[in-house]
CSV table of C-alpha atoms in Angstrom, one decimal:
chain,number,residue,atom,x,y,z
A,212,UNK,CA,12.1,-24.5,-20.5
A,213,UNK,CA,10.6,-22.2,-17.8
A,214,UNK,CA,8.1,-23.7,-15.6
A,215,UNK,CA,7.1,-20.6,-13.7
A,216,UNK,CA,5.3,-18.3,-15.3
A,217,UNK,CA,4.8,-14.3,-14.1
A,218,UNK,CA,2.7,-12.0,-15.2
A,219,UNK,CA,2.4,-8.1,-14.1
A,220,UNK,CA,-0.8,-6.3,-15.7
A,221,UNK,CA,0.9,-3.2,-13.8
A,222,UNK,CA,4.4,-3.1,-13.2
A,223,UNK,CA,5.5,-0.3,-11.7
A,224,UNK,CA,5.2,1.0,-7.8
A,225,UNK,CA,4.6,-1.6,-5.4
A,226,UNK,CA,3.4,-4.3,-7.8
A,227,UNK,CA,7.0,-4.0,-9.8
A,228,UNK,CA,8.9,-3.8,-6.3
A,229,UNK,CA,6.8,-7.3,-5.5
A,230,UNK,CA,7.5,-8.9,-8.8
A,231,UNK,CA,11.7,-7.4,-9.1
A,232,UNK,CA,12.8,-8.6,-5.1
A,233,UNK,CA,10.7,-11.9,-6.0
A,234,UNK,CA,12.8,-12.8,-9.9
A,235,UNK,CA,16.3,-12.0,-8.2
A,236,UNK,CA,15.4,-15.4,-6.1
A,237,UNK,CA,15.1,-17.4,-9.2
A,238,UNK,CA,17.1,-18.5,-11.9
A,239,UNK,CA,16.8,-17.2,-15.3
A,240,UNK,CA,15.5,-20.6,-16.8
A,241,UNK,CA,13.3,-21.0,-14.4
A,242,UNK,CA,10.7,-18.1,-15.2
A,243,UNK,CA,9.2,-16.4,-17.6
A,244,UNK,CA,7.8,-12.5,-16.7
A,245,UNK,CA,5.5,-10.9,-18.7
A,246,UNK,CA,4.3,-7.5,-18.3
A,247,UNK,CA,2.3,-4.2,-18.7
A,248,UNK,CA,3.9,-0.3,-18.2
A,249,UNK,CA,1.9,0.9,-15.0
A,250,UNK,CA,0.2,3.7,-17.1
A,251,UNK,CA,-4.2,3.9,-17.3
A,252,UNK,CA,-4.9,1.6,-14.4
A,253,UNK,CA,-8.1,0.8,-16.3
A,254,UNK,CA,-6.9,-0.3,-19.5
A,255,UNK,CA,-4.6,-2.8,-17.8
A,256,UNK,CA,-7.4,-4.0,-15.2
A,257,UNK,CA,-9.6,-4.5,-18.6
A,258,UNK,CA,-7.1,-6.0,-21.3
A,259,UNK,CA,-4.4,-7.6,-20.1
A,260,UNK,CA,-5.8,-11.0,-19.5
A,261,UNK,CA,-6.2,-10.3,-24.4
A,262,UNK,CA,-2.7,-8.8,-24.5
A,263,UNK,CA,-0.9,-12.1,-22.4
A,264,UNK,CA,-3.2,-14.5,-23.9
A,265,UNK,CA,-1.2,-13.3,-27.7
A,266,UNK,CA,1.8,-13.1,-26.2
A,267,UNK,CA,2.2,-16.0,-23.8
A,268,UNK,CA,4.0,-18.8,-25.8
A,269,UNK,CA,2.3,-21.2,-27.7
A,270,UNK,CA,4.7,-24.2,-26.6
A,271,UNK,CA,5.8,-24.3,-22.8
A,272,UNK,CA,6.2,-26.5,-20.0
A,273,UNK,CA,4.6,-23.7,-17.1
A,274,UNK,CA,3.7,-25.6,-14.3
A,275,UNK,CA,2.9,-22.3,-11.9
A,276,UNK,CA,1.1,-18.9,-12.6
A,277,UNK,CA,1.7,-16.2,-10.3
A,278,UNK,CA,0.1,-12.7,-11.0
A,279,UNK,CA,-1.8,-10.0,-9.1
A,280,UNK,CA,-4.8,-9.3,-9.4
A,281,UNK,CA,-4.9,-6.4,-11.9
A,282,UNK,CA,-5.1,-9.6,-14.3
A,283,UNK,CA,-8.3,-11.1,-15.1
A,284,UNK,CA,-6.9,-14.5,-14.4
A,285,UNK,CA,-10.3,-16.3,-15.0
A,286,UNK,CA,-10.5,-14.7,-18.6
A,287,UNK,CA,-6.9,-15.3,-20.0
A,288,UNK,CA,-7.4,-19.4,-18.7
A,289,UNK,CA,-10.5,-19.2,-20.4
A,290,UNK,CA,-8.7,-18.1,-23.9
A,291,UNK,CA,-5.6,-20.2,-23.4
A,292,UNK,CA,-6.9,-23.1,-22.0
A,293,UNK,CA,-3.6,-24.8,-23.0
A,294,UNK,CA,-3.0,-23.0,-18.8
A,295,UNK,CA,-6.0,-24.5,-17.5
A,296,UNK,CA,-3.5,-27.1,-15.1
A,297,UNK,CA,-0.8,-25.1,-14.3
A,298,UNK,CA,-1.4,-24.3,-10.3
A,299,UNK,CA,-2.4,-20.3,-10.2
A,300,UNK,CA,-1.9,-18.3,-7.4
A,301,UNK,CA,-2.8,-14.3,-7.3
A,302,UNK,CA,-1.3,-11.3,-5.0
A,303,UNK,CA,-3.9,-8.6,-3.7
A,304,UNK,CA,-1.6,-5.5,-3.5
A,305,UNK,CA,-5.9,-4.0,-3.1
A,306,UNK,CA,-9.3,-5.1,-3.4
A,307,UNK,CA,-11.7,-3.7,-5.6
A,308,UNK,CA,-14.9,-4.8,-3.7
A,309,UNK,CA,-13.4,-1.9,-0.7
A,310,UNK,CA,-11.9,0.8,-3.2
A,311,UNK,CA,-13.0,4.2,-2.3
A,312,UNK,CA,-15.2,6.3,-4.8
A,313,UNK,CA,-16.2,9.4,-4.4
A,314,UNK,CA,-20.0,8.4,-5.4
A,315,UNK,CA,-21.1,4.9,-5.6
A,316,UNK,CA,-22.5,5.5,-8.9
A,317,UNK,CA,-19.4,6.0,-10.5
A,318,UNK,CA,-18.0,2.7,-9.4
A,319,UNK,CA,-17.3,0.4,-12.3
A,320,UNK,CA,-18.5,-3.2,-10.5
A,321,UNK,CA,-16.4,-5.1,-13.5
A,322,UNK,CA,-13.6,-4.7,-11.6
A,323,UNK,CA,-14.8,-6.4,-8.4
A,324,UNK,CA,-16.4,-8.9,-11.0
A,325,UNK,CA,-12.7,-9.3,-12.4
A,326,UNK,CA,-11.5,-9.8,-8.9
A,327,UNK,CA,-13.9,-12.6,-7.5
A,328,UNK,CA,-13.8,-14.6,-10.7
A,329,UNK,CA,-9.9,-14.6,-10.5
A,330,UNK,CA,-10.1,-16.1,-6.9
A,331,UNK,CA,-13.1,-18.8,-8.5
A,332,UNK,CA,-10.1,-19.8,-10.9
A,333,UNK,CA,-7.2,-19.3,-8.5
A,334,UNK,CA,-5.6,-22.0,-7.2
A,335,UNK,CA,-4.5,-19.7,-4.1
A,336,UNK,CA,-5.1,-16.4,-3.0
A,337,UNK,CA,-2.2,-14.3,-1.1
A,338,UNK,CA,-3.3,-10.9,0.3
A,339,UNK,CA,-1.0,-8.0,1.5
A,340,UNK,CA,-2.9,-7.5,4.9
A,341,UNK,CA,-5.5,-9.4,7.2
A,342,UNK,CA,-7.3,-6.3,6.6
A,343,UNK,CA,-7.5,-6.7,2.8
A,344,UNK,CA,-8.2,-10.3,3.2
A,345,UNK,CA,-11.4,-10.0,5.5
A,346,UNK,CA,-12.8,-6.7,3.7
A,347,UNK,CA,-12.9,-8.5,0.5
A,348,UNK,CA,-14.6,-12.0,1.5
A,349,UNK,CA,-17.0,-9.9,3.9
A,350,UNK,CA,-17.9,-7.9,0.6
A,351,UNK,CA,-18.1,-10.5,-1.7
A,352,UNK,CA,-22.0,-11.3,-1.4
A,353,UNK,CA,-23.3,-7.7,-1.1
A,354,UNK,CA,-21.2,-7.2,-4.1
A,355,UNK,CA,-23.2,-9.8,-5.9
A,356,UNK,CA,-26.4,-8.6,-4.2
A,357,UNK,CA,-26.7,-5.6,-6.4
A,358,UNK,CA,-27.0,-8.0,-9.4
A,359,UNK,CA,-30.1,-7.8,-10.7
A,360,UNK,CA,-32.3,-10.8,-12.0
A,361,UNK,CA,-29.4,-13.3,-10.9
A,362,UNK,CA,-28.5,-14.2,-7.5
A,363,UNK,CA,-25.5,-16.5,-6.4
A,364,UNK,CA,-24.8,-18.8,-3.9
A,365,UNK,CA,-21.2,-19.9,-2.1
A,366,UNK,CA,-19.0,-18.0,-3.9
A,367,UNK,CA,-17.4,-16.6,-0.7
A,368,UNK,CA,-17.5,-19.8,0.8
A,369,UNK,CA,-15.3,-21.7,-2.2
A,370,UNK,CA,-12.9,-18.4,-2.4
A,371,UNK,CA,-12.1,-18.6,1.7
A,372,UNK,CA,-10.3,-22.1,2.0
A,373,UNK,CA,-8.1,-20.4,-0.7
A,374,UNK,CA,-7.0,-17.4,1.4
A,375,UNK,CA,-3.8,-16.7,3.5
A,376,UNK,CA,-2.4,-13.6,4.3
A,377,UNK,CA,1.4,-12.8,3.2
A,378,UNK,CA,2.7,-9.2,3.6
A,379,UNK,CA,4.0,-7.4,1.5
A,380,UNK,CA,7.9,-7.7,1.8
A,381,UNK,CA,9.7,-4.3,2.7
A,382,UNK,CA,13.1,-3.7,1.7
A,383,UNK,CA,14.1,-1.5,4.2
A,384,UNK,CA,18.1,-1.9,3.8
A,385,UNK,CA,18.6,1.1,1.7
A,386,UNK,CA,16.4,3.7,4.6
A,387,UNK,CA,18.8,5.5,6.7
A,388,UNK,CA,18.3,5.9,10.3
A,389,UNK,CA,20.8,8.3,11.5
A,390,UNK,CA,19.5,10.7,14.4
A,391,UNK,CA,21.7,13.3,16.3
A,392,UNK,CA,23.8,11.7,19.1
A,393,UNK,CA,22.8,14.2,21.1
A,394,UNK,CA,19.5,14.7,22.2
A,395,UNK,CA,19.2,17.8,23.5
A,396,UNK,CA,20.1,19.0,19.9
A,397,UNK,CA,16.9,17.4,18.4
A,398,UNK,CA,14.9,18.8,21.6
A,399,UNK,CA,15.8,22.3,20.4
A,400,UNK,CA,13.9,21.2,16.6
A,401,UNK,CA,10.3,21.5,16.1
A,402,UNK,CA,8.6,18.7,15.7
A,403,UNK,CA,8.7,17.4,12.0
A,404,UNK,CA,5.3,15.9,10.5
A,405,UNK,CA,5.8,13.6,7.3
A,406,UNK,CA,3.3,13.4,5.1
A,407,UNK,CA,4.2,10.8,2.4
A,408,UNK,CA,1.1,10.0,0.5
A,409,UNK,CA,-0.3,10.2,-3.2
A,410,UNK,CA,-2.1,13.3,-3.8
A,411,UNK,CA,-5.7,11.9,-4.1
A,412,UNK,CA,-8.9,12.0,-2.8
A,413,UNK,CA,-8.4,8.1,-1.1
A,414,UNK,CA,-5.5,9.6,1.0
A,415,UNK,CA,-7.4,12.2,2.4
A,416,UNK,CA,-6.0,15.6,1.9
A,417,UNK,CA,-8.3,17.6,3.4
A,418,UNK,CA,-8.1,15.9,6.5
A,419,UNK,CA,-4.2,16.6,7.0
A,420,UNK,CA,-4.7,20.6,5.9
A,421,UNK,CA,-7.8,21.2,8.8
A,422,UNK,CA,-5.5,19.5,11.3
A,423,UNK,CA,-2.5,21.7,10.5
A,424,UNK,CA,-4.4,24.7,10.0
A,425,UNK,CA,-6.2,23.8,13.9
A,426,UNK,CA,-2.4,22.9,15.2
A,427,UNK,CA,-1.0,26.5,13.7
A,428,UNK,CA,-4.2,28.0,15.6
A,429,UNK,CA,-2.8,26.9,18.9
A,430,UNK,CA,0.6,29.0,18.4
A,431,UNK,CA,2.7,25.8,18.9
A,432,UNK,CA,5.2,25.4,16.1
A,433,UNK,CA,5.9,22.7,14.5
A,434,UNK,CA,7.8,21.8,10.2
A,435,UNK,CA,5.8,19.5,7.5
A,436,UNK,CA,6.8,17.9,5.0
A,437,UNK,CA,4.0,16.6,2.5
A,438,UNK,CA,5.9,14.1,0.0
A,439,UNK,CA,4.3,11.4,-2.2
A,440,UNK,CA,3.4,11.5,-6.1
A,441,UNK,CA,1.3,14.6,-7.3
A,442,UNK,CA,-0.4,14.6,-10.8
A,443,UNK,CA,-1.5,17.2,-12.9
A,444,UNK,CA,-4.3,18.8,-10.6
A,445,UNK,CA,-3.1,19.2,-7.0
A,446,UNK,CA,-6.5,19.1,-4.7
A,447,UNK,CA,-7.5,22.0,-3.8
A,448,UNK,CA,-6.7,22.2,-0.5
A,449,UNK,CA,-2.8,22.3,-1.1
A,450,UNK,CA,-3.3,25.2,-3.4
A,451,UNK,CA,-2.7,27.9,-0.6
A,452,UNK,CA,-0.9,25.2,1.8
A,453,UNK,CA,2.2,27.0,2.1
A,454,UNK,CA,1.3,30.4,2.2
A,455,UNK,CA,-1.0,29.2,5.3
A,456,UNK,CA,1.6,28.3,7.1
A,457,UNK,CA,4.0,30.6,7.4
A,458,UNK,CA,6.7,29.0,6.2
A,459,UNK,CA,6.3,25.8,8.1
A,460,UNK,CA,5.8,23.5,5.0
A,461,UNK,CA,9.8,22.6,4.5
A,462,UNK,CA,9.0,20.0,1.9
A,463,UNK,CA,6.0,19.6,-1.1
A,464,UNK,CA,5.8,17.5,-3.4
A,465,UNK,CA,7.4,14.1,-4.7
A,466,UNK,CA,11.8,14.0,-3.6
A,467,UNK,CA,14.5,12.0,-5.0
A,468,UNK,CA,14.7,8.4,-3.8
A,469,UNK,CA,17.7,10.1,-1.7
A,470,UNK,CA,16.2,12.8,-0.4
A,471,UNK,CA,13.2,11.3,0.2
A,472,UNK,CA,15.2,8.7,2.9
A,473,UNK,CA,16.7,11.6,4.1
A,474,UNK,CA,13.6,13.5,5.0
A,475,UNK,CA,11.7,10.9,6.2
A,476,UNK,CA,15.7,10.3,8.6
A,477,UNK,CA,15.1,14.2,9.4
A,478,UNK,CA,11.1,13.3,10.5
A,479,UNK,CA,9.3,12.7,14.1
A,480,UNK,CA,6.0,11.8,13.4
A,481,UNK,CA,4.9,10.1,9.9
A,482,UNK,CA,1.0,10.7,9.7
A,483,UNK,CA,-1.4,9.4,7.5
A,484,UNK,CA,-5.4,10.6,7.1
A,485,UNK,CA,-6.6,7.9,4.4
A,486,UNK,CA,-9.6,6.9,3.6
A,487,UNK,CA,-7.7,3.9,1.7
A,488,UNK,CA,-5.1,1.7,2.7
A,489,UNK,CA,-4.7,-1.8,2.7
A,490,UNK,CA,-0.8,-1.6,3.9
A,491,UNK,CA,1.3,1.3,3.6
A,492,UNK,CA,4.3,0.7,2.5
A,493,UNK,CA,5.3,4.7,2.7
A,494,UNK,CA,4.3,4.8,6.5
A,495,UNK,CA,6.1,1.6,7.3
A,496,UNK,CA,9.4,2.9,5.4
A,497,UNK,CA,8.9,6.1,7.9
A,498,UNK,CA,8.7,4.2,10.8
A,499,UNK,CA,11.6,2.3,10.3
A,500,UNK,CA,13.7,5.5,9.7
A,501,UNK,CA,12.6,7.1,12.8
A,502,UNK,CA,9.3,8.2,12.9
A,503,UNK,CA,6.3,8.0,15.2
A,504,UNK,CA,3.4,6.6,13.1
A,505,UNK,CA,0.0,8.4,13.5
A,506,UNK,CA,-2.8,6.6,11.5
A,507,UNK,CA,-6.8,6.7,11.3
A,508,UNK,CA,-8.3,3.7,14.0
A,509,UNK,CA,-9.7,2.0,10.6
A,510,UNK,CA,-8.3,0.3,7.7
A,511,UNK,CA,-5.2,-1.9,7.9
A,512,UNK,CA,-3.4,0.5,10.5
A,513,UNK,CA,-5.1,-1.6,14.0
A,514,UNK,CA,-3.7,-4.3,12.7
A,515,UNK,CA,0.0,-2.5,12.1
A,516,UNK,CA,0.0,0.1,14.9
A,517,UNK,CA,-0.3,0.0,19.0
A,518,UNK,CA,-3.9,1.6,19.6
A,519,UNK,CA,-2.1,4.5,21.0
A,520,UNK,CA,-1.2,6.0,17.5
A,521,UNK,CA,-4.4,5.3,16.5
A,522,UNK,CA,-7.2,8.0,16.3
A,523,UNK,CA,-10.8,8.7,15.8
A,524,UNK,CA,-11.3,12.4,15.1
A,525,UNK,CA,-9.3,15.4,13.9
A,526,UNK,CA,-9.9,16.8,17.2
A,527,UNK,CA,-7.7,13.4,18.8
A,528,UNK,CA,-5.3,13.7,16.2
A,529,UNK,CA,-4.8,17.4,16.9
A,530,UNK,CA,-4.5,17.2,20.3
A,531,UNK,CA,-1.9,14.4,19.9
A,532,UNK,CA,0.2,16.9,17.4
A,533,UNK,CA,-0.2,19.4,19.9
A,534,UNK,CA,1.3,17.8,22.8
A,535,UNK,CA,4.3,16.8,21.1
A,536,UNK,CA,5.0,20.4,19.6
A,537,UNK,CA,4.7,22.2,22.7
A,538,UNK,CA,6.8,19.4,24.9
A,539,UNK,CA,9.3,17.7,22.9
A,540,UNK,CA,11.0,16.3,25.7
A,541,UNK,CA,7.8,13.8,26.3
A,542,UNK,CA,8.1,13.4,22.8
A,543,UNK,CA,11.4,11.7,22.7
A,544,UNK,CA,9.9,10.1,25.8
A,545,UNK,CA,7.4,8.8,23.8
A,546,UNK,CA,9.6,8.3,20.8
A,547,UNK,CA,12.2,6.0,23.0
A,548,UNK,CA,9.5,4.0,24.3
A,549,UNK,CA,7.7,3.5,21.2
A,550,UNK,CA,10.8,2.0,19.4
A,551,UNK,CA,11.8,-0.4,22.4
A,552,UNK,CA,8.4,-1.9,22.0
A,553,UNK,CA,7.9,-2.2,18.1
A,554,UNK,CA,9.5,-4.6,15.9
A,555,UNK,CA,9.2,-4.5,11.7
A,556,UNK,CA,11.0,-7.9,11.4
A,557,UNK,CA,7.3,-9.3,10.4
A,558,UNK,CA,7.2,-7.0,7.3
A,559,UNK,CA,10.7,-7.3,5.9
A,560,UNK,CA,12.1,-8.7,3.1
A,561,UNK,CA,14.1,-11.1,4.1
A,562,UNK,CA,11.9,-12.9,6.4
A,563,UNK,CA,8.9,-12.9,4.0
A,564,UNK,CA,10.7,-13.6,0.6
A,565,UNK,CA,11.8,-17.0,1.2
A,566,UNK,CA,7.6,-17.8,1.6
A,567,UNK,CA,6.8,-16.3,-1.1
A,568,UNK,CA,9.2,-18.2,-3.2
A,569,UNK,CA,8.2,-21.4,-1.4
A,570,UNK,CA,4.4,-21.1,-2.0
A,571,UNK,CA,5.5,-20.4,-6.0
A,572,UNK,CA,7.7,-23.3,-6.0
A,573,UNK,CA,5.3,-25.0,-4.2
A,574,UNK,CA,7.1,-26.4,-1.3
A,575,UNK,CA,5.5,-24.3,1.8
């Protein structure tokens, strides 16, 4: 019988990538995977820990839970208590405690709550980034401040010993990074700016359409491609986007897996303007095919990025842009430079695999 046990409350995206490069390392009698369509966030964040609680088996011989921490891990021990000593260990893909909201009043604190009481129960606690890891332990008591009539002691301080940081592994294998041989040819190209983010209010929209609208303003030329998965109300700012342009927008919306790695092959600079990130897999994929990163100087990007493709202000960032379009021989100065000094190994799969597998067969 299976001694592992998995469980996805939201299998699809990264969380599935995690959980599908992860079970290809074991064999099939050694785990059991149980898991949850990624459809209505919510509904998984608030029921799954009911939904695997029925459908876990009754008789087992788990020695090891591994889940993220959509689950409410603290609630489904409590209701199969039969669990209680298998050795638990939960992946932050996010935090709660950080998530943007557009108001504070419409954040829903359970979620948080969910979170923190997972890590009480948890065994260990793996995050995605440093930066994930230190934002939620620094927000863990003013989360519990705003309790009223209750006030708690330590938690932080018995959820800490149980933290470590494990990116989040990359598969970067199928990315293509074919260039022209020649580099006057790409000289003669304008620059190509990848945007490849969700289309929501945490990724900052707005941000990306002033500084293209400021960068068109200066009379340098330049192409954009704004990828990444739209929903049924676009945000208002990319309602007119391509019209604004002039014909400058060569790509919108979400691509084929193939076309996608062969646009972000095609692109310069990969740019992002979120107010939310806690790794970025879509900029990282970018980078390795090519592509300059440009990134806000907050979030997890300090700790990914040099400080020179880091910025403060629109104003920075458009200067930046501007530069490059109107010299794209310093460009591919900076480009050549850039590369010689960067390595992804840290992020790939096959260098962080083999940890995973050894904290969940607990010999690492």
């Amino acid at each position: 019988m299976a001694q592992i046990l998995i469980l996805e409350a939201f299998y699809g995206g990264s969380h599935k990538q995690l959980i599908d490069v992860l079970t290809k390392k074991f064999t099939e009698e050694e785990y059991d995977l149980f898991t949850i369509p990624a459809k209505k966030w919510h509904w998984c964040a608030r029921m799954s820990a009911l939904h695997f609680a029925g459908r876990i088996p009754a008789t087992h011989q788990y020695r090891i839970i591994f889940c993220s921490s959509v689950l409410n891990l603290s609630e489904l021990i409590g209701m199969r208590t039969d669990l209680t000593n298998c050795r638990k260990i939960v992946y932050f893909h996010e935090n709660q405690l950080c998530y943007p909201v557009r108001d504070s009043k419409q954040r829903d604190v359970q979620y948080g709550i969910n979170q923190i009481t997972s890590c009480l129960c948890a065994d260990r606690v793996l995050f995605n980034s440093r930066y994930n890891m230190t934002s939620f332990l620094e927000s863990v008591q003013s989360f519990l401040n705003i309790v009223p009539n209750m006030s708690f002691k330590g938690v932080r301080d018995k959820i800490a010993p149980k933290c470590n940081v494990l990116y989040f592994p990359v598969e970067f294998g199928n990315l293509s990074r074919t260039r022209s041989s020649k580099k006057e040819d790409s000289e003669k190209k304008p620059l190509h700016i990848i945007w490849p983010h969700r289309w929501e209010h945490d990724k900052n929209p707005e941000q990306l359409v002033e500084a293209l609208l400021a960068l068109q303003e200066k009379g340098v030329n330049f192409h954009v491609s704004i990828l990444g998965e739209r929903f049924e109300t676009i945000p208002n700012c990319f309602e007119n986007i391509e019209d604004q342009l002039h014909g400058k927008v060569i790509q919108f919306g979400p691509l084929s897996r193939e076309d996608y790695r062969r646009t972000l092959a095609e692109g310069d600079v990969v740019l992002s303007t979120a107010l939310h990130e806690f790794y970025g897999v879509a900029m990282l994929e970018a980078v390795y095919s090519g592509c300059v990163p440009l990134a806000p100087n907050r979030l997890v990007y300090p700790e990914l990025y040099p400080s020179d493709k880091l910025f403060n202000t629109t104003a920075q960032l458009v200067k930046q842009l501007y530069n490059w379009c109107r010299n794209r021989t310093l460009f591919e100065k900076h480009r050549d430079a850039f590369f010689s000094q960067i390595s992804l190994d840290a992020y790939t799969a096959d260098q962080l695999v083999p940890q995973f597998i050894g904290i969940i067969r607990n010999v690492s």
